[in-house]
Amino acid sequence: MLGVAEQSGYRLTDFPEEASVIVVNTCGFIEEAKKESIETIVELASWKQNGGCKKLIVTGCLSQRYPQELSAQMPEVDHFLGSSDMLRLKDVLQDRADRMLVGNPADWLISSADPRALTQSRVSAYIKIAEGCDRKCSFCAIPQFRGVQRSRDPQDILREAEHLISLGAVELNLISQDTLRYGHNLPSQKRIPLSKLVEQIANLTGVQWVRLFYLYPQKLEEELLELLAGHPHVVPYVDMPLQHAADPMLKRMKRGCGKDRQKRIVEQLRLAVPRLTFRTAFIVGHPGETQEEFEELYEFVQWARFEYAAVFRYSDEESCPSYQLESKVKPLVTANRQRRLVALQERIAREKNQAYLDQELDILVEGPSEEHKWVYQGRHAGQAPEIDGRVFLSGEAFIPGEIVRVQISQATTYDLVGETLYPPSSPVHTAKEKKKTKRRFLPLLPHKPTSPLNH
């Protein structure tokens, strides 16, 4: 959408009071996200009276799921766009569109020909390699409004990757609803394994890091494991939402994967990829979850010691099979279970971060810190953009997109502070350059990771 806006002569501003057009991209996946989206719409609508806003546009999953309800209850919104109708923003900006533009997302697939622009850190970008999902998880509504999985042509993905690199991106994050199933629905003449696609992207000139998100819990092909373990531009990072660990709960959730299989997958990954960072996600309070089953999940997290784990409270969605299940868990019980599991994961994350003290890490510089003056921020390979922690650097200016060698001097639960060991302008770090430069650092505030982009 930002690419469409730029093509139409608009520029992005961080301040709603300056905007002539405000676009709210919503999430309608779970109840908490719906509430946050609605609150944001109401808050930003005030700038139509108090600022220079001429158009308020709502797009995304909330518009897709509840178009008529939103239209009736929010007269202050000028246009609603569905999750597959973002390109029609051009018609809206040119006053050539109806108020309601909500199509069928099952017919839509992004293309490299669509305009793209980088937001926030211009060194990192996401590439959606497929759309939709074929899984039947009982708690998830995504297949209902995204449709079945449709994989993109690998050549089209490579063209988009090259374009993003030309815009300045050096980190490419591959996403979909079910990344390991990439390509299964492509014609045989176009179908390639995920490992081959990842390797081709990682070999493009200008790429520093390629990262994988949203892997369903299943055994990874040997070639993909080898890339994660040894390719210089494929980061040893896996995002694999497991959702639970007790077999009865996994069966109710219709995950198609039991606890023993999940343990084997974790062990396989840890063994094959020694420097692996493992991010996952769990749901607590799903209908039927007993205290014993929660304790089994708690013990599983103790055993696995994930680097990152998001913990969500179950959201009762009327359109999902889980809604029909009996034995609903009381909200207070669900909240207590979430607090316990989050506390455990924070303790594990803090211990793992403490292990980085005095270690040397390669840090991808993102730019000036959003939290501290005179400080730059970046990430090591085990930190994904937006959802994981950061590494703070201070001193002379760094160039966004460069990778610098850093010695870690401070650690909190999720964030690190480092001292640069080599001149940041050096493209190659040699032993002669290994000369430490002591710098002063600001104290850190605890930082919690945000919710992942998908469940």
CSV table of C-alpha atoms in Angstrom, one decimal:
chain,number,residue,atom,x,y,z
A,1,MET,CA,0.0,0.0,0.0
A,2,LEU,CA,2.9,2.4,0.7
A,3,GLY,CA,4.2,1.7,-2.7
A,4,VAL,CA,0.8,2.6,-4.2
A,5,ALA,CA,0.7,5.8,-2.2
A,6,GLU,CA,4.2,6.8,-3.3
A,7,GLN,CA,3.3,6.2,-6.9
A,8,SER,CA,0.2,8.4,-6.4
A,9,GLY,CA,2.4,11.3,-5.2
A,10,TYR,CA,2.0,10.8,-1.4
A,11,ARG,CA,4.8,10.6,1.2
A,12,LEU,CA,4.7,8.8,4.5
A,13,THR,CA,4.6,10.7,7.8
A,14,ASP,CA,4.9,9.4,11.3
A,15,PHE,CA,2.5,12.1,12.7
A,16,PRO,CA,-1.3,11.7,12.1
A,17,GLU,CA,-1.8,15.4,12.6
A,18,GLU,CA,0.2,16.0,9.4
A,19,ALA,CA,-1.6,13.4,7.3
A,20,SER,CA,-4.2,14.2,4.6
A,21,VAL,CA,-4.9,10.5,4.3
A,22,ILE,CA,-4.8,8.0,7.2
A,23,VAL,CA,-4.8,4.2,6.4
A,24,VAL,CA,-5.5,1.7,9.2
A,25,ASN,CA,-4.3,-1.8,8.3
A,26,THR,CA,-6.2,-4.0,10.7
A,27,CYS,CA,-6.0,-7.6,12.1
A,28,GLY,CA,-9.2,-9.6,12.6
A,29,PHE,CA,-7.6,-12.9,13.7
A,30,ILE,CA,-8.3,-12.9,17.4
A,31,GLU,CA,-10.5,-10.9,19.7
A,32,GLU,CA,-7.7,-8.9,21.3
A,33,ALA,CA,-6.5,-7.8,17.8
A,34,LYS,CA,-10.0,-6.8,16.8
A,35,LYS,CA,-10.4,-4.6,19.8
A,36,GLU,CA,-7.0,-3.0,19.2
A,37,SER,CA,-7.9,-2.4,15.6
A,38,ILE,CA,-11.2,-0.8,16.4
A,39,GLU,CA,-9.7,1.4,19.1
A,40,THR,CA,-7.0,2.6,16.7
A,41,ILE,CA,-9.7,3.5,14.1
A,42,VAL,CA,-11.7,5.5,16.6
A,43,GLU,CA,-8.6,7.3,17.8
A,44,LEU,CA,-7.3,8.2,14.4
A,45,ALA,CA,-10.8,9.3,13.2
A,46,SER,CA,-10.5,12.3,15.6
A,47,TRP,CA,-7.9,13.8,13.1
A,48,LYS,CA,-10.7,14.3,10.6
A,49,GLN,CA,-12.0,17.0,13.0
A,50,ASN,CA,-8.8,18.1,14.7
A,51,GLY,CA,-6.3,17.8,11.9
A,52,GLY,CA,-5.9,17.9,8.2
A,53,CYS,CA,-7.2,14.4,7.5
A,54,LYS,CA,-9.5,14.3,4.4
A,55,LYS,CA,-9.7,10.5,4.1
A,56,LEU,CA,-9.8,7.7,6.6
A,57,ILE,CA,-9.3,4.3,5.1
A,58,VAL,CA,-9.6,0.9,6.8
A,59,THR,CA,-8.1,-2.2,5.2
A,60,GLY,CA,-6.9,-5.6,6.2
A,61,CYS,CA,-8.5,-8.7,7.8
A,62,LEU,CA,-11.1,-6.8,9.9
A,63,SER,CA,-12.6,-5.2,6.8
A,64,GLN,CA,-12.5,-8.6,5.1
A,65,ARG,CA,-14.4,-10.4,7.9
A,66,TYR,CA,-16.9,-7.8,8.9
A,67,PRO,CA,-17.5,-5.4,6.1
A,68,GLN,CA,-21.2,-4.7,6.6
A,69,GLU,CA,-20.9,-4.4,10.4
A,70,LEU,CA,-18.0,-1.9,10.2
A,71,SER,CA,-19.7,0.1,7.5
A,72,ALA,CA,-22.9,0.5,9.6
A,73,GLN,CA,-21.1,1.3,12.9
A,74,MET,CA,-18.3,3.5,11.6
A,75,PRO,CA,-19.7,6.3,9.4
A,76,GLU,CA,-16.5,8.3,10.0
A,77,VAL,CA,-14.6,5.8,7.8
A,78,ASP,CA,-14.5,6.9,4.2
A,79,HIS,CA,-13.4,3.6,2.6
A,80,PHE,CA,-13.1,-0.1,3.5
A,81,LEU,CA,-10.6,-2.3,1.6
A,82,GLY,CA,-10.4,-6.1,2.0
A,83,SER,CA,-7.2,-8.0,2.7
A,84,SER,CA,-6.7,-8.6,-1.1
A,85,ASP,CA,-7.7,-5.2,-2.3
A,86,MET,CA,-4.7,-3.1,-1.2
A,87,LEU,CA,-3.8,-2.1,-4.8
A,88,ARG,CA,-7.2,-0.5,-5.2
A,89,LEU,CA,-5.9,2.2,-2.8
A,90,LYS,CA,-4.9,4.0,-6.0
A,91,ASP,CA,-8.5,4.4,-7.0
A,92,VAL,CA,-9.4,5.6,-3.5
A,93,LEU,CA,-6.7,8.2,-3.6
A,94,GLN,CA,-7.9,9.4,-7.0
A,95,ASP,CA,-11.5,9.6,-5.9
A,96,ARG,CA,-12.6,6.8,-8.3
A,97,ALA,CA,-13.8,4.2,-5.8
A,98,ASP,CA,-16.8,3.1,-3.9
A,99,ARG,CA,-16.9,3.2,-0.1
A,100,MET,CA,-16.8,-0.6,0.1
A,101,LEU,CA,-14.0,-2.5,-1.8
A,102,VAL,CA,-13.9,-6.0,-0.4
A,103,GLY,CA,-13.2,-8.8,-2.9
A,104,ASN,CA,-12.5,-12.5,-2.6
A,105,PRO,CA,-9.0,-13.0,-1.1
A,106,ALA,CA,-9.0,-16.7,-2.3
A,107,ASP,CA,-8.5,-15.3,-5.9
A,108,TRP,CA,-5.5,-13.0,-5.1
A,109,LEU,CA,-1.8,-13.5,-5.0
A,110,ILE,CA,0.9,-10.9,-4.7
A,111,SER,CA,3.2,-10.2,-7.6
A,112,SER,CA,6.6,-8.7,-8.1
A,113,ALA,CA,4.9,-6.3,-10.5
A,114,ASP,CA,3.0,-4.8,-7.5
A,115,PRO,CA,4.6,-1.6,-6.2
A,116,ARG,CA,6.7,-2.0,-3.0
A,117,ALA,CA,8.3,0.5,-0.6
A,118,LEU,CA,10.3,-0.2,2.5
A,119,THR,CA,9.0,1.0,5.9
A,120,GLN,CA,10.7,1.5,9.2
A,121,SER,CA,14.2,0.0,8.9
A,122,ARG,CA,15.0,0.1,5.2
A,123,VAL,CA,17.6,-2.7,5.6
A,124,SER,CA,15.0,-5.4,6.1
A,125,ALA,CA,12.0,-6.5,4.0
A,126,TYR,CA,9.4,-9.3,4.0
A,127,ILE,CA,8.6,-11.5,1.0
A,128,LYS,CA,5.3,-13.4,1.0
A,129,ILE,CA,6.1,-16.6,-0.9
A,130,ALA,CA,2.5,-18.1,-0.7
A,131,GLU,CA,-1.0,-17.0,0.4
A,132,GLY,CA,-3.7,-19.0,2.2
A,133,CYS,CA,-3.6,-22.2,4.2
A,134,ASP,CA,-4.7,-25.8,3.8
A,135,ARG,CA,-4.5,-26.8,7.5
A,136,LYS,CA,-7.6,-27.4,9.6
A,137,CYS,CA,-6.6,-26.2,13.0
A,138,SER,CA,-9.7,-26.0,15.1
A,139,PHE,CA,-8.9,-22.5,16.6
A,140,CYS,CA,-7.9,-20.7,13.4
A,141,ALA,CA,-10.0,-18.7,11.1
A,142,ILE,CA,-7.3,-17.8,8.6
A,143,PRO,CA,-8.3,-20.4,5.9
A,144,GLN,CA,-11.9,-19.0,6.0
A,145,PHE,CA,-10.8,-15.6,4.7
A,146,ARG,CA,-7.5,-16.3,3.1
A,147,GLY,CA,-8.5,-19.4,1.1
A,148,VAL,CA,-6.4,-22.5,0.3
A,149,GLN,CA,-2.7,-22.2,-0.1
A,150,ARG,CA,-1.4,-20.7,-3.4
A,151,SER,CA,2.3,-20.6,-3.9
A,152,ARG,CA,4.0,-17.9,-6.0
A,153,ASP,CA,6.1,-18.7,-9.0
A,154,PRO,CA,9.8,-18.9,-7.8
A,155,GLN,CA,11.0,-16.6,-10.6
A,156,ASP,CA,8.5,-14.0,-9.6
A,157,ILE,CA,9.7,-14.3,-6.0
A,158,LEU,CA,13.3,-13.8,-7.2
A,159,ARG,CA,12.3,-10.7,-9.1
A,160,GLU,CA,10.8,-9.2,-6.0
A,161,ALA,CA,13.9,-10.1,-4.0
A,162,GLU,CA,16.1,-8.3,-6.5
A,163,HIS,CA,13.8,-5.3,-6.5
A,164,LEU,CA,13.9,-5.1,-2.7
A,165,ILE,CA,17.7,-5.3,-2.7
A,166,SER,CA,17.8,-2.4,-5.2
A,167,LEU,CA,15.8,-0.4,-2.6
A,168,GLY,CA,18.4,-1.1,0.0
A,169,ALA,CA,17.2,-4.2,1.8
A,170,VAL,CA,20.0,-6.6,2.9
A,171,GLU,CA,17.8,-8.9,5.0
A,172,LEU,CA,14.9,-10.8,3.4
A,173,ASN,CA,12.3,-12.5,5.5
A,174,LEU,CA,10.3,-15.2,3.8
A,175,ILE,CA,6.8,-15.6,5.1
A,176,SER,CA,3.5,-17.3,4.4
A,177,GLN,CA,0.8,-19.1,6.5
A,178,ASP,CA,2.6,-22.4,6.0
A,179,THR,CA,6.1,-21.9,4.6
A,180,LEU,CA,7.2,-25.6,4.6
A,181,ARG,CA,4.4,-26.4,2.1
A,182,TYR,CA,5.7,-23.9,-0.3
A,183,GLY,CA,5.3,-25.1,-3.9
A,184,HIS,CA,3.1,-28.1,-3.4
A,185,ASN,CA,0.4,-26.6,-5.6
A,186,LEU,CA,2.6,-25.3,-8.4
A,187,PRO,CA,2.6,-26.9,-11.8
A,188,SER,CA,5.4,-29.5,-12.0
A,189,GLN,CA,7.5,-27.5,-14.4
A,190,LYS,CA,7.6,-24.5,-12.0
A,191,ARG,CA,7.8,-26.5,-8.7
A,192,ILE,CA,11.0,-26.3,-6.7
A,193,PRO,CA,11.8,-27.4,-3.1
A,194,LEU,CA,11.7,-24.7,-0.5
A,195,SER,CA,15.5,-25.3,0.1
A,196,LYS,CA,16.2,-24.4,-3.6
A,197,LEU,CA,14.2,-21.2,-3.4
A,198,VAL,CA,16.0,-20.2,-0.1
A,199,GLU,CA,19.4,-21.0,-1.7
A,200,GLN,CA,18.7,-19.0,-4.8
A,201,ILE,CA,17.6,-15.9,-2.8
A,202,ALA,CA,20.6,-16.3,-0.4
A,203,ASN,CA,22.9,-16.3,-3.4
A,204,LEU,CA,21.7,-13.0,-4.8
A,205,THR,CA,24.2,-10.2,-4.8
A,206,GLY,CA,23.6,-7.8,-1.9
A,207,VAL,CA,21.8,-10.2,0.4
A,208,GLN,CA,23.3,-10.6,3.9
A,209,TRP,CA,20.6,-12.5,5.7
A,210,VAL,CA,17.6,-14.7,4.7
A,211,ARG,CA,15.2,-15.7,7.4
A,212,LEU,CA,12.3,-18.2,7.5
A,213,PHE,CA,9.0,-17.7,9.3
A,214,TYR,CA,6.0,-19.8,10.1
A,215,LEU,CA,7.2,-23.4,9.7
A,216,TYR,CA,4.6,-26.0,10.6
A,217,PRO,CA,5.9,-28.6,13.0
A,218,GLN,CA,7.2,-31.3,10.6
A,219,LYS,CA,10.5,-32.8,9.7
A,220,LEU,CA,12.7,-30.5,7.6
A,221,GLU,CA,14.3,-31.7,4.4
A,222,GLU,CA,18.0,-32.4,4.7
A,223,GLU,CA,18.9,-29.7,2.2
A,224,LEU,CA,17.1,-27.0,4.2
A,225,LEU,CA,18.8,-28.1,7.4
A,226,GLU,CA,22.2,-27.8,5.6
A,227,LEU,CA,21.4,-24.3,4.5
A,228,LEU,CA,20.3,-23.3,8.1
A,229,ALA,CA,23.5,-24.8,9.5
A,230,GLY,CA,26.1,-23.7,6.9
A,231,HIS,CA,25.1,-21.1,4.3
A,232,PRO,CA,26.7,-17.8,5.1
A,233,HIS,CA,23.6,-15.8,4.2
A,234,VAL,CA,20.9,-18.1,5.7
A,235,VAL,CA,20.5,-17.3,9.3
A,236,PRO,CA,20.2,-20.3,11.7
A,237,TYR,CA,16.8,-19.2,12.9
A,238,VAL,CA,13.5,-21.1,12.9
A,239,ASP,CA,10.0,-19.7,13.7
A,240,MET,CA,7.8,-22.7,14.3
A,241,PRO,CA,4.5,-22.2,16.3
A,242,LEU,CA,3.9,-25.4,18.2
A,243,GLN,CA,0.7,-24.1,20.0
A,244,HIS,CA,0.7,-26.8,22.8
A,245,ALA,CA,2.5,-29.9,24.0
A,246,ALA,CA,-0.1,-32.2,25.6
A,247,ASP,CA,-1.4,-34.8,23.2
A,248,PRO,CA,-5.1,-34.4,24.2
A,249,MET,CA,-4.9,-30.6,23.6
A,250,LEU,CA,-3.0,-31.0,20.3
A,251,LYS,CA,-5.8,-33.4,19.2
A,252,ARG,CA,-8.5,-30.9,20.1
A,253,MET,CA,-6.6,-28.3,18.2
A,254,LYS,CA,-6.4,-30.6,15.2
A,255,ARG,CA,-2.7,-30.0,14.8
A,256,GLY,CA,-1.9,-33.4,13.3
A,257,CYS,CA,1.3,-33.6,15.4
A,258,GLY,CA,1.8,-35.1,18.8
A,259,LYS,CA,4.2,-34.3,21.7
A,260,ASP,CA,6.7,-37.0,20.8
A,261,ARG,CA,6.9,-35.8,17.3
A,262,GLN,CA,7.4,-32.2,18.4
A,263,LYS,CA,10.2,-33.3,20.7
A,264,ARG,CA,11.9,-35.2,17.8
A,265,ILE,CA,11.6,-32.1,15.6
A,266,VAL,CA,13.2,-29.8,18.3
A,267,GLU,CA,16.0,-32.4,18.8
A,268,GLN,CA,16.5,-32.7,15.1
A,269,LEU,CA,16.9,-29.0,14.7
A,270,ARG,CA,19.1,-28.5,17.7
A,271,LEU,CA,21.4,-31.3,16.5
A,272,ALA,CA,21.6,-30.3,12.9
A,273,VAL,CA,21.9,-26.5,13.5
A,274,PRO,CA,24.2,-26.0,16.4
A,275,ARG,CA,23.7,-22.2,16.6
A,276,LEU,CA,20.0,-22.3,16.1
A,277,THR,CA,17.6,-19.7,17.5
A,278,PHE,CA,14.2,-21.3,18.0
A,279,ARG,CA,11.1,-19.1,18.1
A,280,THR,CA,7.7,-20.6,18.8
A,281,ALA,CA,4.2,-19.7,20.0
A,282,PHE,CA,1.7,-21.3,22.4
A,283,ILE,CA,-2.0,-21.0,23.2
A,284,VAL,CA,-3.3,-21.4,26.7
A,285,GLY,CA,-6.9,-21.6,27.8
A,286,HIS,CA,-8.2,-23.5,24.7
A,287,PRO,CA,-11.5,-25.3,25.5
A,288,GLY,CA,-10.9,-28.5,27.4
A,289,GLU,CA,-7.4,-27.5,28.6
A,290,THR,CA,-7.0,-29.1,32.1
A,291,GLN,CA,-4.5,-28.0,34.7
A,292,GLU,CA,-2.6,-31.3,34.1
A,293,GLU,CA,-2.3,-30.5,30.4
A,294,PHE,CA,-1.1,-27.0,31.1
A,295,GLU,CA,1.6,-28.4,33.5
A,296,GLU,CA,2.7,-30.7,30.7
A,297,LEU,CA,3.1,-27.7,28.4
A,298,TYR,CA,5.0,-25.9,31.2
A,299,GLU,CA,7.4,-28.8,31.6
A,300,PHE,CA,7.8,-29.1,27.8
A,301,VAL,CA,9.0,-25.4,27.7
A,302,GLN,CA,11.3,-26.1,30.6
A,303,TRP,CA,12.8,-29.0,28.6
A,304,ALA,CA,13.0,-27.2,25.2
A,305,ARG,CA,14.4,-23.9,26.4
A,306,PHE,CA,13.3,-21.9,23.4
A,307,GLU,CA,15.0,-18.6,22.7
A,308,TYR,CA,11.7,-16.9,22.1
A,309,ALA,CA,8.1,-18.0,22.8
A,310,ALA,CA,5.0,-16.0,22.4
A,311,VAL,CA,2.1,-17.0,24.7
A,312,PHE,CA,-1.4,-16.2,23.7
A,313,ARG,CA,-4.7,-16.5,25.5
A,314,TYR,CA,-7.3,-18.5,23.5
A,315,SER,CA,-9.7,-16.4,21.5
A,316,ASP,CA,-13.2,-17.9,21.1
A,317,GLU,CA,-14.1,-17.3,17.4
A,318,GLU,CA,-17.6,-18.2,16.4
A,319,SER,CA,-16.6,-19.4,13.0
A,320,CYS,CA,-14.0,-21.9,14.3
A,321,PRO,CA,-14.7,-25.5,15.3
A,322,SER,CA,-13.1,-24.8,18.8
A,323,TYR,CA,-16.0,-22.5,19.5
A,324,GLN,CA,-18.4,-25.5,19.7
A,325,LEU,CA,-16.3,-27.4,22.2
A,326,GLU,CA,-17.5,-27.6,25.8
A,327,SER,CA,-15.4,-27.2,29.0
A,328,LYS,CA,-14.5,-23.5,28.4
A,329,VAL,CA,-11.6,-22.4,30.6
A,330,LYS,CA,-12.4,-19.4,32.9
A,331,PRO,CA,-10.7,-16.2,31.8
A,332,LEU,CA,-8.9,-15.8,35.2
A,333,VAL,CA,-7.5,-19.3,34.9
A,334,THR,CA,-6.3,-18.6,31.4
A,335,ALA,CA,-4.7,-15.3,32.4
A,336,ASN,CA,-2.9,-17.0,35.3
A,337,ARG,CA,-1.6,-19.8,33.0
A,338,GLN,CA,-0.4,-17.1,30.5
A,339,ARG,CA,1.5,-15.3,33.3
A,340,ARG,CA,3.2,-18.4,34.5
A,341,LEU,CA,4.3,-19.5,31.1
A,342,VAL,CA,5.5,-16.0,30.2
A,343,ALA,CA,7.5,-15.7,33.4
A,344,LEU,CA,9.1,-19.1,32.7
A,345,GLN,CA,10.0,-18.1,29.1
A,346,GLU,CA,11.4,-14.7,30.3
A,347,ARG,CA,13.6,-16.5,32.8
A,348,ILE,CA,14.9,-18.8,30.0
A,349,ALA,CA,15.4,-15.8,27.6
A,350,ARG,CA,17.3,-13.8,30.3
A,351,GLU,CA,19.6,-16.8,31.0
A,352,LYS,CA,20.3,-17.2,27.3
A,353,ASN,CA,21.0,-13.5,26.8
A,354,GLN,CA,23.4,-13.5,29.8
A,355,ALA,CA,25.4,-16.2,28.0
A,356,TYR,CA,26.2,-13.6,25.2
A,357,LEU,CA,28.2,-11.5,27.7
A,358,ASP,CA,31.8,-11.0,26.4
A,359,GLN,CA,31.0,-12.9,23.2
A,360,GLU,CA,31.7,-11.4,19.8
A,361,LEU,CA,28.7,-11.1,17.4
A,362,ASP,CA,28.1,-9.8,13.9
A,363,ILE,CA,25.4,-7.1,14.2
A,364,LEU,CA,23.3,-5.8,11.3
A,365,VAL,CA,23.0,-2.0,11.9
A,366,GLU,CA,19.4,-0.8,11.5
A,367,GLY,CA,19.9,2.9,12.3
A,368,PRO,CA,19.6,5.4,15.2
A,369,SER,CA,17.8,4.0,18.2
A,370,GLU,CA,14.1,4.7,18.6
A,371,GLU,CA,14.6,4.7,22.4
A,372,HIS,CA,17.9,6.4,23.3
A,373,LYS,CA,19.6,9.5,22.0
A,374,TRP,CA,23.1,9.2,20.5
A,375,VAL,CA,22.7,5.4,20.3
A,376,TYR,CA,22.4,3.2,17.3
A,377,GLN,CA,20.5,-0.1,17.2
A,378,GLY,CA,20.9,-3.4,15.3
A,379,ARG,CA,20.3,-7.1,15.6
A,380,HIS,CA,22.4,-10.3,15.6
A,381,ALA,CA,21.3,-13.2,13.5
A,382,GLY,CA,19.2,-14.6,16.3
A,383,GLN,CA,17.0,-11.5,16.5
A,384,ALA,CA,14.2,-11.1,13.9
A,385,PRO,CA,13.0,-7.6,13.0
A,386,GLU,CA,10.2,-6.1,15.1
A,387,ILE,CA,9.4,-9.2,17.3
A,388,ASP,CA,12.7,-10.1,19.0
A,389,GLY,CA,15.2,-8.0,21.0
A,390,ARG,CA,17.9,-5.6,19.7
A,391,VAL,CA,21.5,-4.8,20.2
A,392,PHE,CA,22.3,-1.1,21.1
A,393,LEU,CA,25.5,0.6,20.0
A,394,SER,CA,26.7,4.1,20.8
A,395,GLY,CA,29.5,6.3,19.5
A,396,GLU,CA,30.2,7.4,16.0
A,397,ALA,CA,27.6,7.1,13.3
A,398,PHE,CA,27.0,3.8,11.7
A,399,ILE,CA,25.7,3.1,8.2
A,400,PRO,CA,22.3,1.3,8.1
A,401,GLY,CA,22.7,-2.1,6.4
A,402,GLU,CA,26.4,-2.7,7.3
A,403,ILE,CA,27.4,-5.6,9.6
A,404,VAL,CA,29.8,-4.7,12.4
A,405,ARG,CA,31.7,-7.0,14.8
A,406,VAL,CA,30.6,-6.3,18.4
A,407,GLN,CA,31.6,-7.5,21.9
A,408,ILE,CA,28.6,-7.8,24.2
A,409,SER,CA,28.9,-5.9,27.4
A,410,GLN,CA,25.4,-5.8,28.9
A,411,ALA,CA,22.3,-8.0,28.7
A,412,THR,CA,18.7,-7.7,29.7
A,413,THR,CA,15.9,-10.3,29.1
A,414,TYR,CA,15.7,-9.5,25.4
A,415,ASP,CA,18.1,-6.7,24.6
A,416,LEU,CA,21.9,-6.5,24.4
A,417,VAL,CA,24.5,-3.7,24.5
A,418,GLY,CA,27.7,-4.0,22.6
A,419,GLU,CA,31.1,-2.4,22.0
A,420,THR,CA,32.3,-2.3,18.4
A,421,LEU,CA,35.6,-4.1,17.8
A,422,TYR,CA,36.3,-3.1,14.2
A,423,PRO,CA,35.9,0.1,12.3
A,424,PRO,CA,32.4,0.0,10.9
A,425,SER,CA,33.5,1.3,7.5
A,426,SER,CA,35.6,-1.8,6.9
A,427,PRO,CA,34.0,-4.2,4.5
A,428,VAL,CA,36.3,-7.0,5.6
A,429,HIS,CA,37.4,-7.5,9.2
A,430,THR,CA,41.0,-8.7,9.5
A,431,ALA,CA,43.1,-9.5,12.6
A,432,LYS,CA,45.0,-6.1,12.2
A,433,GLU,CA,41.7,-4.3,12.6
A,434,LYS,CA,40.8,-6.1,15.8
A,435,LYS,CA,41.3,-3.1,17.9
A,436,LYS,CA,38.7,-2.4,20.6
A,437,THR,CA,37.2,1.1,20.9
A,438,LYS,CA,35.7,1.7,24.4
A,439,ARG,CA,32.5,3.6,24.3
A,440,ARG,CA,29.9,4.8,26.8
A,441,PHE,CA,26.5,3.3,26.8
A,442,LEU,CA,23.2,4.4,28.2
A,443,PRO,CA,21.4,2.1,30.7
A,444,LEU,CA,18.8,-0.1,29.1
A,445,LEU,CA,15.1,-0.5,29.8
A,446,PRO,CA,13.6,-4.0,29.7
A,447,HIS,CA,12.2,-4.7,26.3
A,448,LYS,CA,9.5,-7.2,25.6
A,449,PRO,CA,9.0,-8.7,22.2
A,450,THR,CA,5.8,-7.9,20.3
A,451,SER,CA,3.4,-10.4,19.0
A,452,PRO,CA,4.5,-12.4,16.0
A,453,LEU,CA,3.0,-11.6,12.6
A,454,ASN,CA,1.1,-14.8,12.5
A,455,HIS,CA,0.1,-17.6,14.8
